[in-house]
Coordinates of C-alpha atoms and ligand atoms in Angstrom, one line a residue:
Chain M
M1 CA 113.5 111.0 133.3
E2 CA 112.7 110.4 129.5
M3 CA 109.6 108.4 129.1
R4 CA 111.2 105.8 127.4
Q5 CA 112.8 105.3 130.9
A6 CA 109.4 105.9 132.6
L7 CA 108.3 103.0 130.0
A8 CA 110.9 100.3 131.3
K9 CA 110.9 100.6 134.4
E10 CA 107.6 99.9 135.3
L11 CA 107.1 97.3 132.4
D12 CA 110.2 96.2 134.7
R13 CA 108.8 96.1 137.6
L14 CA 105.3 94.8 136.7
M15 CA 106.4 92.3 134.5
E16 CA 107.7 91.6 138.3
I17 CA 105.4 90.9 139.6
N18 CA 103.5 89.7 137.5
P19 CA 104.5 86.5 135.1
N20 CA 102.2 86.8 132.5
I21 CA 103.0 90.0 130.9
V22 CA 105.5 89.8 127.8
V23 CA 107.0 92.3 125.7
I24 CA 107.1 92.0 121.5
D25 CA 109.6 94.1 120.1
A26 CA 110.0 94.5 116.5
D27 CA 113.3 95.8 115.7
L28 CA 112.8 99.3 117.8
S29 CA 113.3 98.1 121.2
K30 CA 116.5 99.8 120.8
P31 CA 114.9 103.7 120.0
N32 CA 111.7 102.4 122.5
G33 CA 114.4 101.9 125.6
L34 CA 113.4 98.0 126.1
M35 CA 116.8 96.9 125.3
A36 CA 117.6 96.2 129.1
L37 CA 113.7 93.8 129.8
K38 CA 114.9 91.5 127.0
K39 CA 118.1 90.9 129.0
K40 CA 116.3 90.5 132.0
Y41 CA 113.7 88.5 130.3
P42 CA 114.6 86.2 128.0
E43 CA 111.9 84.6 128.0
R44 CA 109.0 86.6 128.5
A45 CA 110.6 90.2 126.2
F46 CA 111.8 88.7 122.9
D47 CA 112.4 90.3 119.4
V48 CA 109.9 89.1 116.3
G49 CA 112.3 91.0 113.9
I50 CA 110.6 94.0 111.5
A51 CA 107.2 92.3 111.0
E52 CA 104.8 94.4 113.2
Q53 CA 101.3 92.4 111.6
N54 CA 102.8 89.1 112.7
M55 CA 103.6 90.8 116.0
A56 CA 100.2 91.7 116.9
S57 CA 99.0 88.1 115.6
I58 CA 101.7 86.4 117.8
A59 CA 100.1 88.7 120.7
A60 CA 97.0 87.8 120.1
G61 CA 97.9 84.0 120.2
M62 CA 99.9 84.4 123.2
S63 CA 97.0 86.1 125.1
S64 CA 94.6 83.5 124.2
Y65 CA 96.4 81.5 126.8
G66 CA 96.8 83.7 129.5
F67 CA 99.1 85.8 128.0
I68 CA 99.1 89.8 128.6
P69 CA 101.4 91.1 125.8
F70 CA 102.7 94.8 125.3
I71 CA 103.7 95.0 121.6
N72 CA 106.0 97.8 120.6
T73 CA 106.9 99.9 117.6
F74 CA 106.4 103.8 116.2
T75 CA 102.8 104.9 116.0
P76 CA 102.2 104.7 112.2
F77 CA 104.0 100.5 112.2
A78 CA 101.9 100.2 115.4
T79 CA 98.1 101.2 113.8
R80 CA 98.4 101.8 110.1
R81 CA 100.1 98.7 109.3
I82 CA 98.3 96.6 111.4
C83 CA 95.0 97.4 111.5
D84 CA 93.3 94.4 110.0
Q85 CA 94.9 92.1 112.9
I86 CA 94.6 94.8 115.7
A87 CA 90.5 95.0 114.1
I88 CA 90.2 91.2 113.5
S89 CA 93.9 89.2 115.8
I90 CA 93.7 91.4 118.7
A91 CA 89.8 93.4 119.3
Y92 CA 87.2 91.0 117.4
A93 CA 89.2 88.1 119.1
K94 CA 88.2 89.7 122.5
Q95 CA 92.0 89.7 123.1
N96 CA 94.2 91.2 126.0
V97 CA 97.2 92.7 123.9
K98 CA 98.3 95.8 124.9
I99 CA 99.8 98.5 121.5
I100 CA 102.7 100.5 122.7
G101 CA 103.2 103.7 119.2
T102 CA 106.5 106.0 120.3
D103 CA 106.5 109.1 118.0
P104 CA 103.0 110.1 118.1
G105 CA 102.5 112.7 115.6
I106 CA 105.3 115.7 114.8
S107 CA 108.0 113.8 117.5
A108 CA 108.9 111.4 114.8
E109 CA 110.9 114.4 113.2
Y110 CA 113.9 113.6 111.1
N111 CA 111.8 110.6 110.2
G112 CA 109.7 112.6 108.0
G113 CA 106.1 111.6 106.1
T114 CA 106.2 107.9 106.8
H115 CA 107.2 108.1 110.3
M116 CA 104.7 110.7 111.4
S117 CA 101.7 109.4 112.1
F118 CA 98.7 112.5 112.0
E119 CA 96.2 109.1 111.7
D120 CA 96.4 106.8 114.5
I121 CA 93.6 107.7 116.9
G122 CA 91.5 108.2 113.9
V123 CA 92.3 104.7 112.7
L124 CA 91.6 102.9 116.1
R125 CA 89.3 104.6 117.5
S126 CA 87.0 103.1 115.4
I127 CA 87.4 99.9 115.7
P128 CA 85.0 98.4 118.9
D129 CA 86.3 97.7 123.1
I130 CA 89.7 99.8 122.4
V131 CA 90.5 101.8 125.0
I132 CA 93.1 104.5 123.7
F133 CA 95.7 106.4 126.1
E134 CA 97.5 109.8 125.3
P135 CA 100.7 109.9 127.9
V136 CA 101.2 113.0 129.3
D137 CA 104.4 113.0 131.4
T138 CA 105.9 110.2 132.9
V139 CA 104.0 110.9 136.4
Q140 CA 100.9 109.7 134.9
L141 CA 102.4 107.7 132.2
S142 CA 104.4 105.0 135.4
K143 CA 100.2 105.8 137.8
A144 CA 98.2 104.3 133.8
M145 CA 100.6 101.6 134.2
P146 CA 98.8 99.3 136.0
Q147 CA 95.5 99.9 135.5
I148 CA 96.4 99.5 132.0
L149 CA 97.7 96.1 132.9
D150 CA 93.9 95.9 134.6
Y151 CA 91.5 95.8 132.4
N152 CA 91.6 93.3 130.1
G153 CA 90.9 93.9 126.9
P154 CA 93.0 96.2 124.1
V155 CA 94.4 99.3 124.6
Y156 CA 96.6 101.8 122.9
I157 CA 99.0 103.4 124.2
R158 CA 100.0 106.9 122.1
M159 CA 103.5 107.9 123.7
F160 CA 106.1 110.6 122.8
R161 CA 109.7 108.9 124.4
K162 CA 112.3 111.5 125.3
E163 CA 112.6 114.0 127.6
I164 CA 110.0 115.7 128.4
S165 CA 108.7 118.4 131.7
N166 CA 106.3 117.0 133.8
I167 CA 102.8 118.5 134.5
F168 CA 101.8 115.8 137.5
S169 CA 102.6 116.1 140.5
K170 CA 103.2 112.3 142.1
E171 CA 100.8 113.3 144.7
E172 CA 97.9 114.1 142.6
Q173 CA 94.5 111.0 141.3
F174 CA 94.7 109.4 138.8
S175 CA 92.3 107.1 136.6
L176 CA 92.4 106.2 133.5
F177 CA 88.7 106.2 132.7
S178 CA 88.3 110.2 134.0
T179 CA 89.8 113.3 132.4
S180 CA 92.5 115.5 134.5
N181 CA 91.6 118.8 135.2
L182 CA 94.4 121.6 135.2
Q183 CA 92.7 124.6 136.0
K184 CA 89.2 125.3 136.3
G185 CA 87.9 128.1 135.0
N186 CA 84.6 130.0 133.8
D187 CA 85.2 131.2 129.9
L188 CA 86.1 127.9 127.9
S189 CA 86.8 124.9 128.1
I190 CA 90.4 123.6 126.8
F191 CA 90.3 119.9 125.9
C192 CA 94.5 118.8 125.2
S193 CA 95.8 115.7 124.6
G194 CA 100.0 114.1 125.0
L195 CA 102.5 116.5 123.4
M196 CA 100.3 119.5 123.8
V197 CA 99.5 119.7 126.9
Q198 CA 102.1 121.5 127.8
E199 CA 101.9 123.9 125.1
T200 CA 98.4 124.4 126.2
M201 CA 99.9 125.5 129.2
K202 CA 102.2 127.6 128.1
A203 CA 99.4 129.4 126.1
N204 CA 98.0 129.9 128.9
E205 CA 100.4 131.8 130.3
E206 CA 99.6 134.6 128.2
L207 CA 95.6 134.0 128.3
S208 CA 95.4 134.4 132.4
K209 CA 97.4 138.4 131.5
I210 CA 94.6 139.1 129.0
G211 CA 92.3 137.7 132.2
I212 CA 90.9 134.8 130.2
K213 CA 90.7 132.0 132.9
A214 CA 90.2 128.8 130.6
D215 CA 88.6 125.2 132.4
I216 CA 91.7 123.2 131.0
I217 CA 91.1 119.7 130.9
N218 CA 93.3 116.8 129.8
V219 CA 92.0 114.2 127.9
H220 CA 94.8 111.7 128.6
T221 CA 92.3 108.5 127.3
L222 CA 90.6 109.6 124.4
K223 CA 88.2 105.9 124.1
P224 CA 86.2 105.6 126.0
L225 CA 85.5 109.5 126.3
D226 CA 84.6 110.9 130.3
K227 CA 81.4 112.2 129.5
P228 CA 80.4 113.5 132.6
S229 CA 83.0 115.7 132.9
I230 CA 83.5 117.1 130.0
L231 CA 79.7 117.7 129.5
K232 CA 79.8 119.3 133.4
S233 CA 82.5 121.4 132.2
V234 CA 80.2 122.5 128.9
K235 CA 77.9 123.9 131.3
K236 CA 79.4 125.8 132.5
T237 CA 82.1 127.8 129.8
G238 CA 79.6 127.3 126.4
A239 CA 83.2 127.0 124.4
V240 CA 85.5 124.8 123.3
L241 CA 88.8 124.0 121.8
T242 CA 90.0 121.4 121.2
V243 CA 94.4 121.0 120.9
E244 CA 96.0 118.3 120.0
N245 CA 99.6 116.0 118.0
H246 CA 96.6 114.8 115.3
N247 CA 94.8 115.6 112.1
V248 CA 92.2 116.9 113.4
I249 CA 89.9 114.6 111.8
G250 CA 89.8 111.4 113.9
G251 CA 90.9 112.4 116.5
L252 CA 90.1 113.9 119.7
K253 CA 88.6 117.3 117.9
S254 CA 86.2 114.6 116.7
A255 CA 85.2 112.2 119.6
I256 CA 84.8 115.8 121.4
C257 CA 82.7 117.1 118.7
E258 CA 81.1 113.5 118.2
F259 CA 79.7 113.6 122.0
L260 CA 79.0 116.9 122.4
M261 CA 77.0 117.5 119.3
E262 CA 74.6 115.1 120.6
E263 CA 74.5 116.2 124.0
Y264 CA 74.6 119.7 124.0
P265 CA 76.1 121.6 121.1
V266 CA 78.7 124.9 121.9
P267 CA 80.7 126.3 119.4
L268 CA 83.7 124.8 119.3
K269 CA 87.6 125.5 117.4
S270 CA 90.5 123.3 117.3
I271 CA 94.2 123.0 117.0
G272 CA 95.9 120.4 115.0
I273 CA 97.2 119.4 111.9
N274 CA 94.8 120.4 109.2
D275 CA 93.8 117.0 107.3
K276 CA 98.0 117.2 105.7
F277 CA 101.0 114.6 105.5
G278 CA 104.0 114.6 107.8
Q279 CA 107.7 115.9 106.7
V280 CA 110.5 116.4 108.1
G281 CA 111.9 119.0 110.5
K282 CA 111.8 119.7 114.8
I283 CA 109.7 119.5 116.7
D284 CA 109.4 123.3 116.8
Y285 CA 109.8 123.9 113.4
L286 CA 106.7 122.2 113.1
K287 CA 104.2 123.3 115.6
K288 CA 105.2 126.9 113.8
I289 CA 104.2 125.1 110.6
Y290 CA 101.6 123.1 111.4
K291 CA 100.3 125.9 113.7
M292 CA 100.0 124.3 116.8
Q293 CA 102.0 127.7 118.6
A294 CA 101.2 129.1 121.9
E295 CA 100.3 131.8 120.1
D296 CA 97.5 130.3 117.9
I297 CA 96.2 128.3 121.1
V298 CA 96.0 132.3 122.6
K299 CA 94.5 133.3 119.2
A300 CA 91.8 130.3 118.9
A301 CA 90.9 130.7 122.8
V302 CA 90.4 134.2 122.2
E303 CA 88.1 133.8 119.6
I304 CA 85.4 131.1 120.6
K305 CA 85.0 132.5 123.6
S306 CA 83.7 135.5 122.1
K307 CA 81.0 133.2 120.2
R308 CA 80.2 131.2 124.0
K309 CA 76.6 130.2 124.2
N310 CA 75.7 131.6 127.4
Chain V
M1 CA 136.9 99.7 87.5
L2 CA 139.7 101.6 89.4
K3 CA 137.0 104.4 88.3
L4 CA 134.8 103.0 90.0
D5 CA 136.7 102.3 93.4
K6 CA 137.4 106.4 93.1
E7 CA 133.4 107.4 92.2
C8 CA 132.9 104.9 95.2
R9 CA 135.0 107.1 97.6
I10 CA 133.6 110.9 96.1
I11 CA 129.7 109.3 97.1
R12 CA 130.8 108.1 100.6
K13 CA 132.7 111.6 101.1
L14 CA 129.4 113.0 100.2
I15 CA 127.5 110.7 102.0
L16 CA 129.6 112.0 105.2
K17 CA 128.9 115.6 104.8
T18 CA 125.3 115.6 103.5
I19 CA 124.4 113.4 107.8
G20 CA 127.0 115.2 109.4
T21 CA 125.8 118.4 108.0
L22 CA 122.7 117.8 110.0
G23 CA 124.7 116.7 112.7
V24 CA 122.6 112.7 112.8
G25 CA 121.5 110.0 110.5
H26 CA 121.2 106.9 108.7
I27 CA 125.2 106.7 108.4
G28 CA 125.4 102.9 108.7
G29 CA 122.7 101.5 105.9
S30 CA 123.6 104.4 103.5
L31 CA 127.2 103.3 103.4
S32 CA 126.4 99.2 102.6
I33 CA 124.6 100.2 99.1
V34 CA 127.2 102.6 97.6
E35 CA 129.3 100.3 95.8
A36 CA 125.7 98.7 94.1
L37 CA 124.7 102.7 93.7
V38 CA 128.0 103.4 91.8
V39 CA 127.7 100.2 89.7
L40 CA 123.7 101.2 89.2
Y41 CA 124.0 104.8 87.8
A42 CA 127.8 104.0 85.6
N43 CA 127.1 100.7 83.4
H44 CA 123.5 100.1 83.8
M45 CA 120.5 102.1 84.4
N46 CA 119.0 104.2 81.0
C47 CA 117.7 107.2 83.4
D48 CA 118.4 111.1 82.0
P49 CA 118.7 113.1 84.6
Q50 CA 117.7 116.4 82.5
N51 CA 114.6 114.3 82.1
P52 CA 113.8 112.3 85.4
K53 CA 110.2 111.0 84.5
M54 CA 111.9 109.9 80.7
A55 CA 109.3 107.6 79.2
G56 CA 110.3 103.6 79.2
R57 CA 112.9 104.9 82.1
D58 CA 115.2 102.3 84.2
R59 CA 113.4 102.3 87.8
L60 CA 115.2 102.6 91.3
I61 CA 112.9 102.0 94.5
V62 CA 115.1 101.7 97.1
S63 CA 113.1 99.5 99.6
K64 CA 114.8 100.2 102.5
G65 CA 114.4 104.1 102.2
H66 CA 116.3 105.4 105.2
S67 CA 119.5 104.9 102.6
G68 CA 118.4 108.2 101.4
P69 CA 121.7 110.1 101.5
A70 CA 123.6 107.5 100.2
V71 CA 120.5 107.8 97.3
Y72 CA 121.1 111.9 97.0
S73 CA 124.4 112.0 96.6
V74 CA 125.0 109.8 93.9
L75 CA 121.9 111.2 91.8
A76 CA 123.4 114.2 92.4
R77 CA 126.9 113.5 91.2
K78 CA 124.9 112.3 88.3
G79 CA 123.5 115.5 87.3
Y80 CA 119.5 115.2 89.0
F81 CA 120.4 118.1 91.5
S82 CA 123.4 120.1 92.3
E83 CA 125.6 119.0 95.2
D84 CA 124.6 121.9 97.6
W85 CA 121.0 120.5 98.0
L86 CA 123.1 117.4 99.7
L87 CA 123.1 119.9 103.2
T88 CA 119.9 121.1 103.0
L89 CA 119.2 117.3 104.3
N90 CA 115.8 116.9 107.0
Q91 CA 116.7 121.2 107.3
P92 CA 113.0 122.7 106.5
G93 CA 111.5 122.7 102.9
T94 CA 114.0 120.2 102.0
N95 CA 113.7 118.4 99.3
L96 CA 116.4 115.8 100.9
P97 CA 113.9 114.1 103.4
S98 CA 115.8 111.0 106.0
H99 CA 113.6 108.7 103.5
C100 CA 113.0 108.5 99.5
D101 CA 110.4 110.9 98.6
M102 CA 109.0 110.7 95.0
N103 CA 106.8 113.7 94.8
L104 CA 110.2 115.8 96.6
T105 CA 113.8 114.4 94.5
P106 CA 113.9 114.2 91.5
G107 CA 115.4 110.2 90.3
I108 CA 113.1 109.1 93.1
D109 CA 110.8 106.8 91.7
M110 CA 108.8 105.3 94.8
T111 CA 108.6 106.7 97.9
T112 CA 109.8 104.5 101.0
G113 CA 110.4 104.4 104.9
S114 CA 107.8 101.9 105.7
L115 CA 109.7 98.6 105.5
G116 CA 109.1 95.6 102.8
Q117 CA 106.7 98.3 100.7
G118 CA 108.8 100.0 98.2
F119 CA 108.9 95.5 97.4
S120 CA 106.0 95.5 96.1
C121 CA 105.9 98.8 94.2
A122 CA 109.5 97.9 92.0
A123 CA 106.9 94.5 91.2
G124 CA 103.7 96.4 90.4
I125 CA 106.3 98.9 88.5
A126 CA 108.2 95.8 86.5
K127 CA 104.6 94.7 85.7
A128 CA 103.1 97.7 84.3
S129 CA 106.8 97.8 82.5
K130 CA 105.8 94.6 81.2
I131 CA 102.3 95.5 80.3
R132 CA 104.0 99.2 78.4
N133 CA 106.8 97.0 76.9
D134 CA 108.9 99.6 77.2
G135 CA 112.3 97.4 77.6
A136 CA 113.0 98.7 81.2
T137 CA 114.6 97.0 83.0
I138 CA 113.1 97.7 87.0
Y139 CA 115.7 97.9 90.3
A140 CA 115.1 97.2 94.2
I141 CA 117.4 97.7 97.0
I142 CA 115.6 95.9 100.1
G143 CA 117.9 95.1 103.3
D144 CA 118.0 92.0 105.7
G145 CA 116.3 93.1 108.0
E146 CA 113.5 94.6 106.0
S147 CA 113.2 91.0 104.4
Q148 CA 111.7 90.1 107.7
E149 CA 108.3 91.5 106.2
G150 CA 105.8 89.4 105.1
Q151 CA 104.9 91.4 102.9
I152 CA 108.6 91.4 101.1
W153 CA 107.1 87.3 100.5
E154 CA 104.3 88.4 99.6
A155 CA 105.8 90.5 96.3
S156 CA 108.6 87.9 95.4
M157 CA 105.6 85.2 95.0
F158 CA 104.1 87.6 92.8
A159 CA 106.7 88.6 90.7
S160 CA 107.8 85.5 89.6
Q161 CA 104.3 84.0 89.0
H162 CA 103.9 87.2 86.6
K163 CA 107.5 85.8 85.4
L164 CA 109.4 89.6 85.7
D165 CA 112.5 88.9 84.3
N166 CA 112.8 92.9 83.9
L167 CA 112.9 92.5 88.0
I168 CA 116.1 92.6 89.6
A169 CA 116.5 93.2 93.1
F170 CA 119.3 93.2 95.7
T171 CA 119.4 92.5 99.8
D172 CA 121.8 94.6 101.6
Y173 CA 122.7 91.8 104.0
N174 CA 125.0 93.8 106.3
K175 CA 123.4 91.0 108.6
M176 CA 122.9 93.8 111.5
Q177 CA 119.6 95.8 111.5
I178 CA 118.3 98.4 114.6
D179 CA 118.1 95.6 117.6
G180 CA 121.0 93.2 117.3
T181 CA 122.5 91.5 114.1
I182 CA 120.2 89.6 112.0
D183 CA 121.4 86.2 112.9
E184 CA 119.8 87.5 116.9
I185 CA 116.9 88.6 116.1
C186 CA 115.1 87.1 113.3
A187 CA 117.4 84.8 110.8
L188 CA 117.7 85.3 106.9
E189 CA 119.5 81.5 106.1
P190 CA 119.9 79.6 104.0
L191 CA 118.8 82.9 102.3
D192 CA 119.5 82.0 98.9
A193 CA 118.0 78.4 98.8
K194 CA 115.1 80.5 100.0
W195 CA 114.6 83.4 96.9
R196 CA 115.1 80.4 94.5
A197 CA 112.5 78.2 96.0
F198 CA 110.5 81.3 95.6
G199 CA 111.2 81.1 91.7
W200 CA 113.8 83.3 91.7
D201 CA 117.1 83.0 89.4
V202 CA 120.2 84.4 92.9
V203 CA 123.8 85.6 92.6
V204 CA 125.7 85.5 95.0
V205 CA 127.8 88.7 95.3
K206 CA 131.0 87.2 98.1
N207 CA 132.2 91.2 98.3
G208 CA 129.2 93.6 97.7
H209 CA 131.8 96.0 98.1
D210 CA 133.4 95.3 94.5
C211 CA 132.8 97.0 92.2
N212 CA 133.2 94.3 89.6
E213 CA 131.4 91.3 91.0
I214 CA 128.5 93.9 91.2
D215 CA 129.0 94.8 88.1
S216 CA 128.4 90.8 86.0
A217 CA 126.1 90.0 88.3
I218 CA 123.7 92.3 86.8
R219 CA 124.5 91.4 83.5
F220 CA 123.7 87.9 84.7
A221 CA 121.0 89.4 86.1
K222 CA 119.8 91.2 82.5
F223 CA 119.9 87.5 80.9
S224 CA 118.1 85.6 83.4
N225 CA 114.8 84.7 82.3
K226 CA 113.2 84.9 85.2
P227 CA 113.3 87.7 88.5
T228 CA 116.7 87.7 90.1
M229 CA 117.9 88.5 93.4
I230 CA 122.1 89.5 94.0
I231 CA 122.1 89.0 97.3
L232 CA 124.9 91.3 98.7
H233 CA 127.1 90.7 101.7
T234 CA 127.9 94.1 103.0
I235 CA 129.4 95.7 106.0
K236 CA 127.4 98.2 107.2
G237 CA 128.8 101.5 107.9
N238 CA 131.4 100.3 105.2
G239 CA 134.3 102.4 104.6
I240 CA 134.4 104.9 107.4
S241 CA 136.2 103.7 110.5
F242 CA 134.4 105.4 113.1
A243 CA 130.5 103.7 111.5
E244 CA 132.4 100.8 110.8
S245 CA 133.2 99.7 114.0
A246 CA 130.1 101.0 115.7
G247 CA 128.8 97.9 114.1
V248 CA 125.0 97.2 114.9
D249 CA 125.3 100.8 116.4
S250 CA 125.6 103.0 112.9
H251 CA 121.9 102.2 112.1
S252 CA 121.7 106.5 112.8
M253 CA 124.7 108.2 114.8
Q254 CA 125.1 111.4 115.4
V255 CA 127.9 112.8 113.6
N256 CA 129.8 115.9 115.6
K257 CA 132.7 118.1 113.9
E258 CA 135.4 116.6 115.5
L259 CA 134.3 112.8 114.3
L260 CA 132.8 114.6 110.5
A261 CA 136.9 116.2 110.7
K262 CA 138.2 113.0 110.6
A263 CA 137.0 110.9 108.7
M264 CA 136.9 113.7 105.9
E265 CA 140.7 113.3 106.1
E266 CA 140.8 108.9 106.1
L267 CA 138.8 109.4 103.0
E268 CA 140.8 112.4 101.3
K269 CA 143.6 110.6 101.6
A270 CA 142.2 107.4 100.6
I271 CA 141.3 109.0 97.7
I272 CA 144.9 110.7 96.8
D273 CA 146.1 106.2 97.1
Ligands
LIG401 C1 107.2 98.5 108.9 C2 108.7 99.7 109.5 N1 109.1 98.9 110.7 C3 110.0 100.2 111.7 C4 110.4 100.3 110.6 C5 111.7 101.2 111.3 N2 113.2 101.4 111.0 C6 113.7 102.1 110.6 S1 115.1 101.0 109.4 C7 114.6 99.5 110.6 C8 115.5 98.2 110.4 C9 116.7 98.2 108.7 O1 117.2 97.8 108.5 P1 117.4 96.5 107.7 O2 116.7 96.4 106.6 O3 119.1 95.6 108.0 O4 118.4 98.0 107.2 P2 119.7 98.5 107.1 O5 120.9 97.0 108.3 O6 120.6 98.2 105.7 O7 119.9 99.7 107.4 C10 114.3 99.4 111.0 C11 112.8 98.9 112.0 C12 110.2 101.4 109.6 N3 110.7 102.8 108.5 N4 109.3 100.3 108.9
LIG402 MG1 120.4 95.1 107.8

């Protein structure tokens, strides 16, 4: 199933039981797979047109009336374009608005540099009270949605919208505010998020072959960080590799560094966008030129393991 | 204008080839501005393909930046770069990305793609040209869906406040955006009255695919002592039947080999006629 189908399905299910949910689009309802909701709930699912700033503050207004708006667009327009509306109308005013951004980072593909958000997590992470969640697969997204609804406050959902292989099984426990462990190991801690989780698991096959057993942890919620589980892993391994589909400034690496430097500094390496702008290309090509392939992860893991603290 | 009509058909062929080679692209909104682009570059733009950064040149800002394939086709025909470049749309290392990029493509005057911003950039360029007193005319093309962005109207007030009579803009009024028709999503009417109320001169071009009508509108705008909005009533996907009949879905379409071949045949016939 595509991520956007899982999103639509879950929104539909929740809208049926909760009359306060509204879904607002800014002319990207079609690519985000939400057109059917507008048909089924004409009062509560609607389009404001190409007007993202308007959308964010309209949502805040509706929230002040007791509604729970989910606003939808591509990640760059869901964050940098409407940063002040999110900061003031939504976060500062303490309104319960959920922000869905699709096509994060390199997954904007042919839409290129203008649509490729490498800074969106960084932009929102420095605004108080916003929960930042990046689902890995449809299982995680579906399990997260009711918890996101239960959380009274702004949540940014940074999601890939197309088909992606499932990493998690339906039986697994999921908690929005805890990390998800993918493999237990002692040689190093790999913290990974979003699209890069699949790539990390691919790298892990190589790492296993050369006898490296990493503690692999999916940080699906980048804010607030699940500090106890991160600390526990790092105390065990003494070395960290972060892997993300975002600028290494402002995203997962930054969040982990900010925390560990104060609590338990250890050698660290990172995979991600090294402070570059986006460009057109398919995901595989972009992974290659930004050095985000499994082989890059393997190389970094070997290197950082050799520098581990304990 | 027979010559220009023929040129428009050639441009449509190039757009089709550009998008068809890749297999997917923003075809609808590229096809709706062909005539405007052709008339501009044939009769009005003071520019030099050999010297794309010429000081005091007229500039064109395509604020609906996803129409890159149309602009690239016209620039290639004008001689800014070879037509072979068109086959590299969105390919690794290309100079022709989906959305217009002033740092990659000779002849592109502003980087666009985040809707609304290009129009303010155009106002800034027109203001700069006024201060330099270099006599340049600044042209801008915005989408009708794009006109829902507040930034469009912020820029329009700035332009009239600063009496930017060197700014000539076009609205590609193809009545469609991604999620539906403009009327279904967020209607613009009365669009001409809106622009007038914002201090602009307005020319309504009933058939935005008629080169003569567009040409007269531009000539009028050049004499106006206000910024001028030329509202082009256009058809999304115009001139290629599979795109035109797709309507709203022509915004971004897969163009496979068969579709490409059929449409090429259609245009080939039109060029001979
Ligand atoms: C700020 C912003 N929001 C959303 C988009 C995504 N987007 C690209 S084209 C488009 C529809 C544009 O419609 P319109 O302006 O009518 O263009 P046209 O019909 O001429 O293709 C949208 C929503 C964008 N590029 N920029
Ligand atoms: Mg349109």
